[in-house]
Short mmCIF file of C-alpha atoms and ligand atoms in Angstrom, two decimals:
data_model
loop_
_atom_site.label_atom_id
_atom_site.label_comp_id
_atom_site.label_asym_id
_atom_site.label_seq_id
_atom_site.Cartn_x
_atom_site.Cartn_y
_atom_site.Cartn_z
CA UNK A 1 34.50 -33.89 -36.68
CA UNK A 2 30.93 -33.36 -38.51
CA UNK A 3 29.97 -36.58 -40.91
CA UNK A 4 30.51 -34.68 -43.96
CA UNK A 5 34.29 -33.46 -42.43
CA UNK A 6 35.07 -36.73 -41.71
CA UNK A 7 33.69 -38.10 -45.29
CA UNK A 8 35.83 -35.33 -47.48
CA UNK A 9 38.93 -35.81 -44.77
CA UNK A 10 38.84 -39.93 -45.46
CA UNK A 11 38.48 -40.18 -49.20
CA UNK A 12 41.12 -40.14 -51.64
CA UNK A 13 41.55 -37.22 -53.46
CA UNK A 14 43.76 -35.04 -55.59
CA UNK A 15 45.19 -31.66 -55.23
CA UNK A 16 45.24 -29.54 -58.02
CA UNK A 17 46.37 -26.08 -56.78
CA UNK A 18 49.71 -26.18 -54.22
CA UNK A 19 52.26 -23.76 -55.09
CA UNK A 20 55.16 -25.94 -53.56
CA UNK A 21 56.78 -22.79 -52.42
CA UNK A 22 53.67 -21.94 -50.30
CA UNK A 23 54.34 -24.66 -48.41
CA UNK A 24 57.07 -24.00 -46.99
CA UNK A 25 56.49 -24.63 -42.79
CA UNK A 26 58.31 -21.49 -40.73
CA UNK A 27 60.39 -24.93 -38.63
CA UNK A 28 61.83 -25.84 -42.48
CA UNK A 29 62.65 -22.19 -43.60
CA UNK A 30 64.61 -21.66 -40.40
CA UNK A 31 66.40 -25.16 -40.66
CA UNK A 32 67.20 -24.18 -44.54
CA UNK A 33 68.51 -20.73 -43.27
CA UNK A 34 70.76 -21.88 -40.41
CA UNK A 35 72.18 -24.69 -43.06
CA UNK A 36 72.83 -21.95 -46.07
CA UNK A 37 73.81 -19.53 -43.85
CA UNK A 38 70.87 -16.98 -45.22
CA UNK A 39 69.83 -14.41 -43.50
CA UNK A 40 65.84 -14.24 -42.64
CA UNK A 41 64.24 -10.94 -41.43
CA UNK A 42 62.49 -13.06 -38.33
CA UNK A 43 63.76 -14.18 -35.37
CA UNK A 44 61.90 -17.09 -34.48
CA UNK A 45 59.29 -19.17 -35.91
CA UNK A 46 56.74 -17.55 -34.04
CA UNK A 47 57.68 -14.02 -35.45
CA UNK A 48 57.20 -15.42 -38.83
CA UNK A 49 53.91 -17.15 -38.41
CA UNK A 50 52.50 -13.46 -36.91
CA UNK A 51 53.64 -11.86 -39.64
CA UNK A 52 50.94 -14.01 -42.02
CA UNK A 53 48.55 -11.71 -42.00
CA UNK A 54 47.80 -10.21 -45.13
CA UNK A 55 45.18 -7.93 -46.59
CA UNK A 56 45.44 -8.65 -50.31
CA UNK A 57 47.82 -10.74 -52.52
CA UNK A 58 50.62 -8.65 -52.74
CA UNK A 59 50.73 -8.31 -49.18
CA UNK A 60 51.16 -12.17 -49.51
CA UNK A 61 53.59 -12.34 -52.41
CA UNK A 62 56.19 -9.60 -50.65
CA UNK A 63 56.38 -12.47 -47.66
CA UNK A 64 56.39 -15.46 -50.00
CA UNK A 65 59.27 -14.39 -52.46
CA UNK A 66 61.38 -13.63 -49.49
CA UNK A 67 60.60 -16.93 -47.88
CA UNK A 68 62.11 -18.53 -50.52
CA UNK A 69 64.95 -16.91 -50.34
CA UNK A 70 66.39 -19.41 -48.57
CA UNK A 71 65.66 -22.42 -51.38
CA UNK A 72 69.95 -23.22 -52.72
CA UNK A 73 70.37 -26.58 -53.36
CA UNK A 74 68.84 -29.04 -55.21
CA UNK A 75 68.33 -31.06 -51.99
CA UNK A 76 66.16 -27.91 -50.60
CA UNK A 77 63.78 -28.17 -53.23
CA UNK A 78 63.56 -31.91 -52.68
CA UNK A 79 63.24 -31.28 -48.72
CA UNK A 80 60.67 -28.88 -49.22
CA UNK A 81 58.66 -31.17 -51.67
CA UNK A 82 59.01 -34.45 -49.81
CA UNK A 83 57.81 -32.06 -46.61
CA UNK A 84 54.64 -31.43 -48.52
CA UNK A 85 53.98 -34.93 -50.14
CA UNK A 86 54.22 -36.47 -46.87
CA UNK A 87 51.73 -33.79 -45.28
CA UNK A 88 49.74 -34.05 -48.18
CA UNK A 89 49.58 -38.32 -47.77
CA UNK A 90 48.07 -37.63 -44.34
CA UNK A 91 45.74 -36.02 -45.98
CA UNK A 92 44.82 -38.58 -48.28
CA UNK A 93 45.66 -36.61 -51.40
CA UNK A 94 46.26 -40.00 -53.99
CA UNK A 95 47.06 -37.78 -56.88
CA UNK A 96 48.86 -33.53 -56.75
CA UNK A 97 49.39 -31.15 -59.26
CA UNK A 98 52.37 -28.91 -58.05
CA UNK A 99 53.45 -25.54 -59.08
CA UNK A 100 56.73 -24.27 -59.08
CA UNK A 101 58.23 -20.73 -59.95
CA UNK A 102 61.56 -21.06 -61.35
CA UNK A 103 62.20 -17.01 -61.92
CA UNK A 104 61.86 -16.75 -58.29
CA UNK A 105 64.91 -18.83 -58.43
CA UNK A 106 67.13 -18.24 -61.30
CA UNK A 107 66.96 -14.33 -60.29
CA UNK A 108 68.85 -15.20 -57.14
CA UNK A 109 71.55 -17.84 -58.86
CA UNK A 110 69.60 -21.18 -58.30
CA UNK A 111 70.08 -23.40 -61.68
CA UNK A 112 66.72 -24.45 -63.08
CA UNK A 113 68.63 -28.06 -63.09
CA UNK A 114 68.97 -27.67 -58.88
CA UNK A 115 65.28 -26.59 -58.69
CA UNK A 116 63.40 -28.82 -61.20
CA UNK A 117 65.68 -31.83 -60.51
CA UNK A 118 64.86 -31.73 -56.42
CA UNK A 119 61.55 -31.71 -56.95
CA UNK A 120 61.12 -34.25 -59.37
CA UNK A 121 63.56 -36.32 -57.87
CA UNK A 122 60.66 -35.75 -54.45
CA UNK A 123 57.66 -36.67 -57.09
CA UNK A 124 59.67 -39.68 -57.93
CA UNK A 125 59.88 -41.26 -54.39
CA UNK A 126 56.39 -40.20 -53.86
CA UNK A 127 55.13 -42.55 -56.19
CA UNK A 128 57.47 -45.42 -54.70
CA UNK A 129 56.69 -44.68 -51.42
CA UNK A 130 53.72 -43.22 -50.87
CA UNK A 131 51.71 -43.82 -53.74
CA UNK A 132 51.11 -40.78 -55.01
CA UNK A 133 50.86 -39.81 -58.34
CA UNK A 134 51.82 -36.11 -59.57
CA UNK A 135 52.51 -33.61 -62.50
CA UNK A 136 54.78 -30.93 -62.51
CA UNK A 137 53.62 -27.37 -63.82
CA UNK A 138 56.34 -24.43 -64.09
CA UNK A 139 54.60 -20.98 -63.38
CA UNK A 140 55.25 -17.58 -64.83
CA UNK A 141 55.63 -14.78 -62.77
CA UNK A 142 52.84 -12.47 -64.53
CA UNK A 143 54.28 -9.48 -63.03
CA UNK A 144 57.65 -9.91 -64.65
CA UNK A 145 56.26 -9.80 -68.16
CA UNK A 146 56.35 -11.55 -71.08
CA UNK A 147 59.95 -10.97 -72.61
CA UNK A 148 61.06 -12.82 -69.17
CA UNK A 149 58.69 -15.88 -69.08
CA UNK A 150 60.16 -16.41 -72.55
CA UNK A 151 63.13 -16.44 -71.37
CA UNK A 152 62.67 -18.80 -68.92
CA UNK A 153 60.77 -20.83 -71.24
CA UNK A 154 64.16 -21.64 -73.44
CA UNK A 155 65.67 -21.88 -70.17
CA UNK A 156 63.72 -24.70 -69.28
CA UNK A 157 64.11 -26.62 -72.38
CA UNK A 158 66.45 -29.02 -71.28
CA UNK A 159 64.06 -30.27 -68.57
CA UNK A 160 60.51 -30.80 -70.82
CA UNK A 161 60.51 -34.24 -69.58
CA UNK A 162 60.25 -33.26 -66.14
CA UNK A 163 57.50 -30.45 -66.68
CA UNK A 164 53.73 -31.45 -67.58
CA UNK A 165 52.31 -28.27 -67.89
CA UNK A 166 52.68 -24.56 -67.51
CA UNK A 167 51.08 -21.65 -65.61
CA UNK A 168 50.95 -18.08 -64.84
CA UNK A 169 50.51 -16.71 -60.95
CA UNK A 170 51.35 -13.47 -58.80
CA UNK A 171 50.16 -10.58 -58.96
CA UNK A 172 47.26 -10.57 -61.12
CA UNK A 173 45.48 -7.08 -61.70
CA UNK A 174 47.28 -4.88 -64.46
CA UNK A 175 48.96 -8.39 -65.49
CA UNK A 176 46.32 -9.82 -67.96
CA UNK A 177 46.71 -12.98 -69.44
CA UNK A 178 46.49 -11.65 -73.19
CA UNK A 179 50.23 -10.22 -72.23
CA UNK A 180 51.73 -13.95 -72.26
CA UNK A 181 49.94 -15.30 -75.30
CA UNK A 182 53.29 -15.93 -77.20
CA UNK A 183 55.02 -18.17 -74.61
CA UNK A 184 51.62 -19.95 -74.25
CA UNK A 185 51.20 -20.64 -77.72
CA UNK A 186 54.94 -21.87 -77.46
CA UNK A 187 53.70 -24.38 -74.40
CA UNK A 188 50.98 -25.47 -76.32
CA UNK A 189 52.85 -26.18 -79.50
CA UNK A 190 55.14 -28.78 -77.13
CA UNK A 191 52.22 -30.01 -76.02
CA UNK A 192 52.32 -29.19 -72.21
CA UNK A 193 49.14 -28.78 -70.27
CA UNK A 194 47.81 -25.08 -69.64
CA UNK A 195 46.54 -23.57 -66.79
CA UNK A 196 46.33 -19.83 -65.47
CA UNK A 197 45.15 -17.84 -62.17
CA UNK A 198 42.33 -16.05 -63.25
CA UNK A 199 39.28 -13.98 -61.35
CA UNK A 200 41.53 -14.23 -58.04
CA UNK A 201 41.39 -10.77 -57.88
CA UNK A 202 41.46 -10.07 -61.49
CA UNK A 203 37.82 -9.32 -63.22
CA UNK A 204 35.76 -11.80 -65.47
CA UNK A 205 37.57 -10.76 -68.54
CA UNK A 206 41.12 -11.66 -67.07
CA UNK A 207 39.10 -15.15 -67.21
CA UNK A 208 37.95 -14.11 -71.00
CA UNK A 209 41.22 -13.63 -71.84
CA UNK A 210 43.05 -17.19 -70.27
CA UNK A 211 40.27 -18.97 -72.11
CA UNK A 212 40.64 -17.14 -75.61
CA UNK A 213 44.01 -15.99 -75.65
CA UNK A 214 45.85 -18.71 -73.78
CA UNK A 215 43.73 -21.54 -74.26
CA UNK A 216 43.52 -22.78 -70.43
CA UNK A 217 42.76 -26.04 -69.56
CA UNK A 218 41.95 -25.20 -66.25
CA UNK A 219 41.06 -21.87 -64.27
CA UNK A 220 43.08 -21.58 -60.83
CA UNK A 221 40.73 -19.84 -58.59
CA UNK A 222 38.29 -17.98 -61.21
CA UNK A 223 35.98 -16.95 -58.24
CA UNK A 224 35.02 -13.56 -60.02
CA UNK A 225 33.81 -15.20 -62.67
CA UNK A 226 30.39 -15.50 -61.29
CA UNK A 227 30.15 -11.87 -61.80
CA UNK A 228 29.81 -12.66 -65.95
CA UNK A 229 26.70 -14.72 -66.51
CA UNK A 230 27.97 -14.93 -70.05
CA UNK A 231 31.41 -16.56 -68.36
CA UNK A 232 29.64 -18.64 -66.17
CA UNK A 233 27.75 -20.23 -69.15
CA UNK A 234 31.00 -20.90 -71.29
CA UNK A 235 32.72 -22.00 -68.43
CA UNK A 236 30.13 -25.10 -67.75
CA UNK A 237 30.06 -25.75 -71.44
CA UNK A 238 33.20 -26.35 -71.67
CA UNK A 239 33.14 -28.00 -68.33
CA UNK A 240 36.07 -26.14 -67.34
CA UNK A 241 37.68 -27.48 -63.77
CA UNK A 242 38.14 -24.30 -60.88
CA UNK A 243 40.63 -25.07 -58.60
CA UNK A 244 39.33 -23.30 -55.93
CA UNK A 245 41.04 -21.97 -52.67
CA UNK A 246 38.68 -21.71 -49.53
CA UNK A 247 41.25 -20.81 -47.02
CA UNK A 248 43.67 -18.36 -49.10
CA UNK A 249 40.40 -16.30 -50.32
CA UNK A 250 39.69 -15.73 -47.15
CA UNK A 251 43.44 -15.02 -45.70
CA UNK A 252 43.71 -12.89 -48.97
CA UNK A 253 40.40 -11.43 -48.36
CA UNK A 254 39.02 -12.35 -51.55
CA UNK A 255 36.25 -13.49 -49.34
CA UNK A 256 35.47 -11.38 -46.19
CA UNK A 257 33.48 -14.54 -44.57
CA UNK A 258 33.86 -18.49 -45.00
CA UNK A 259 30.08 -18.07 -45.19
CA UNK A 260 30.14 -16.32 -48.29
CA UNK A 261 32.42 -18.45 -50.17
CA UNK A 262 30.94 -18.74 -53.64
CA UNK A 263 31.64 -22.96 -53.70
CA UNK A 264 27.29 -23.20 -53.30
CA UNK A 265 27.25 -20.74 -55.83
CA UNK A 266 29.48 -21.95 -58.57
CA UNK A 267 27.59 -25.80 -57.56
CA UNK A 268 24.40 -24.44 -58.15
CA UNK A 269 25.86 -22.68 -62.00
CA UNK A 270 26.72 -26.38 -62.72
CA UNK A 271 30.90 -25.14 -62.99
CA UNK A 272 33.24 -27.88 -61.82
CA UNK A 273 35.21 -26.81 -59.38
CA UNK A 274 37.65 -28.72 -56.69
CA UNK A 275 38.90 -27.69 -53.32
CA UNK A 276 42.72 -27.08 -52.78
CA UNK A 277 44.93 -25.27 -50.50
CA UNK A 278 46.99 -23.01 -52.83
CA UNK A 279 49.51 -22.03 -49.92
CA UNK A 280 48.90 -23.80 -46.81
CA UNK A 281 51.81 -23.08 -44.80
CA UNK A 282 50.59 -19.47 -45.28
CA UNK A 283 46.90 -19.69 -45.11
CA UNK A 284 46.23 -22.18 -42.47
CA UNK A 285 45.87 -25.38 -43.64
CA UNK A 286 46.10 -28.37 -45.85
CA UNK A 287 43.53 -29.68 -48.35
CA UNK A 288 41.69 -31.31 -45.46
CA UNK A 289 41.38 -28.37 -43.50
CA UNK A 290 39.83 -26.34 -46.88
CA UNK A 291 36.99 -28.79 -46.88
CA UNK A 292 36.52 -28.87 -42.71
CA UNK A 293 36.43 -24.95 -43.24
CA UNK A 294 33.18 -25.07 -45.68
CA UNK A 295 31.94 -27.43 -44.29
CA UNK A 296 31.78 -25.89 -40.94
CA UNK A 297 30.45 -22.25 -42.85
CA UNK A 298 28.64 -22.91 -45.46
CA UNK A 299 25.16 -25.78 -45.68
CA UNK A 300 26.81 -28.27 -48.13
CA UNK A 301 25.22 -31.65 -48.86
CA UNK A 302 26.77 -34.97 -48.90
CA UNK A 303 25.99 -34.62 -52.82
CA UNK A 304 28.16 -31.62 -52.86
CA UNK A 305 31.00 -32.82 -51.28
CA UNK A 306 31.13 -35.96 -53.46
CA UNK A 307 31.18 -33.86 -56.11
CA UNK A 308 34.05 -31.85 -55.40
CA UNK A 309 35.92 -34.79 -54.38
CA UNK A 310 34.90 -36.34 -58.31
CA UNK A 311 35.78 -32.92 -59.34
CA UNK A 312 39.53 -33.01 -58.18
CA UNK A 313 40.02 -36.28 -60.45
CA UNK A 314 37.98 -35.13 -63.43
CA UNK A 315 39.93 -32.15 -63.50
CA UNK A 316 43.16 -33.77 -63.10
CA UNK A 317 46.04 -34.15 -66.23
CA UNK A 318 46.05 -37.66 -65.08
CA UNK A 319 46.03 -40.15 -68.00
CA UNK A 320 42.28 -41.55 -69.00
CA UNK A 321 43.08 -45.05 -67.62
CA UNK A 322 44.75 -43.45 -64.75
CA UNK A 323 41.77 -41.10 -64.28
CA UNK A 324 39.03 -43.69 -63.96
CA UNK A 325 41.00 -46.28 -61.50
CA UNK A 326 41.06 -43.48 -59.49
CA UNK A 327 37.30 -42.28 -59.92
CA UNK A 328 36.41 -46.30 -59.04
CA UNK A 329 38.63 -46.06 -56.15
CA UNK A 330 36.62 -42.61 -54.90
CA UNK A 331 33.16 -44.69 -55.65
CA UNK A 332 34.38 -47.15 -53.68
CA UNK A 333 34.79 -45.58 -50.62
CA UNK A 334 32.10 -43.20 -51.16
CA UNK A 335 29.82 -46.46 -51.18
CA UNK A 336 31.11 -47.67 -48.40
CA UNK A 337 31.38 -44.70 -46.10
CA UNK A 338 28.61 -44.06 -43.50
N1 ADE B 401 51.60 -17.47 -56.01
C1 ADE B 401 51.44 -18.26 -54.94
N2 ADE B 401 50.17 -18.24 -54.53
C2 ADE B 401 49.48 -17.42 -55.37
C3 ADE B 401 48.14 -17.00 -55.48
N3 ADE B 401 47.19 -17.42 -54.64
N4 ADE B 401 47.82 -16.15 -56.47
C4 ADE B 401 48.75 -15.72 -57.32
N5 ADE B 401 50.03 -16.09 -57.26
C5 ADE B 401 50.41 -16.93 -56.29
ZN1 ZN B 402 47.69 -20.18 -56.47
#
């Protein structure tokens, strides 16, 4: 491991993008499948791991939705959870951000009470016994529409309390944000974080849009928003947080090379992004492994990396008090580290 690897690997951190579905590991899915007797279209672990290999999102999403397929009970969803929030430990990740997608749920009978409860039941025991801190953000599926993500918006009324926040994922071009303003306004009103996938493969006005019609507190991804110097510029005004994906760009070719990620880039604009891992059990690798894989391509400085590692707190929905312990805790180690 390089100095700088071994630096961003160490430190505590947070995770801001992890869709908890897209961490589902092959050995789980086919444990989950055996035990509720669903059918999956692979016949061994390795069959499903060659079959990762995608050459856009939707290429990605078709796999995904059918992976979690197998997702029943409520102690699935906590399986699956604790399964990442252990990984994610080893990783030093102090604080996560977690999306969910409870349409691709309900459509195939799962109650939002089974699928919200596991979870947060998971989050729970991951403060106790791991020490990690987390919010919960429910995702709309953009490709479903609006009429449906208000629908599962009153269907998730009974469970505010467990829900911090919502989203809006899949597939993104032809699905602009402006199409969901209504539920959004409707998040906002109960005062839930927002956050949207923008500029994945959507263009800069997709981003436009998420800031001005939905009132984002964050951008997931928003890597094509370099292309709008005008953007770029409101963007680091408002010091708007990126939660950026090395390894899915490039297993989604968003990227065609590591070593033309735009992380430098979107440094050198003075934007604030932070480095996640979106779907690791799909694109190769946990939050660790999305800084070793710039850090092997691209000629980041130790200043850099710091930064994105400040970045993933400063971005956070942590509370303020919350925030800064965990900022000291950062300095601390950064201080201390060779
Ligand atoms: N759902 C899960 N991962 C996603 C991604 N990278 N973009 C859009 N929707 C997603
Ligand atoms: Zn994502």
């Amino acid at each position: 491991m390089t100095d700088l690897t071994s630096l961003a690997a160490n430190a505590p951190k947070a995770e801001l993008h992890l869709h908890i579905e897209g961490s589902f590991e092959p050995e789980l899915m086919f444990e989950m499948a055996r035990r509720n007797a669903v059918d999956l279209p692979f016949n061994s672990v390795e069959e499903i791991r060659a079959a990762y290999d995608f050459s856009n999102l939707q290429e990605f999403l078709d796999i995904y939705y059918q992976g979690m397929s197998v997702l029943l009970q409520e102690q699935d969803f906590y399986d699956l959870t604790w399964a990442y929030l252990t990984r994610a430990a080893a990783d030093n990740v102090i604080h996560a951000e977690i999306f969910f997608d409870p349409q691709g749920h309900l459509v195939r009978g799962v109650t939002f009470a089974d699928a919200v409860g596991g979870i947060a039941r998971a989050l729970g025991d991951a403060q106790t016994q791991l020490g990690i801190s987390s919010k919960l953000i429910m995702c709309f599926l953009r490709h479903l529409g609006e009429e449906e993500a208000l629908k599962t918006w009153e269907q998730a009324q009974p469970f505010l309390s467990l829900i911090d926040g919502v989203g809006l994922d899949s597939s993104e071009v032809g699905h602009p944000p402006s199409k969901f303003k209504a539920v959004f306004a409707k998040a906002r009103k109960a005062g839930l974080h927002l956050v949207a996938h923008a500029g994945e493969e959507g263009p800069p006005a997709y981003v436009w849009e998420a800031l001005d019609d939905l009132q984002i507190e964050r951008v997931d991804h928003g890597n094509r928003a370099l292309e709008d110097a005008a953007l770029v510029k409101q963007l680091a005004a408002k010091g708007m947080c990126l939660t950026v994906c090395p390894l899915s760009n490039l297993k989604l070719c968003v990227i065609d090379d590591m070593q033309n990620h735009p992380i430098p880039a979107m440094l050198a604009a003075g934007l604030k992004p932070c480095i996640n891992s979106d779907d690791p059990s799909y694109f190769g690798g946990y939050v660790n492994d999305n800084f070793a894989a710039l850090i092997s391509s691209l000629p980041l400085s130790r200043a850099d990396i710091e930064q994105l590692l400040r970045n993933s707190f400063d971005g956070s929905f942590m509370d303020e008090t919350d925030k800064q312990a965990a900022l000291a805790k950062l300095d601390d180690y950064l201080v201390s580290a060779p």
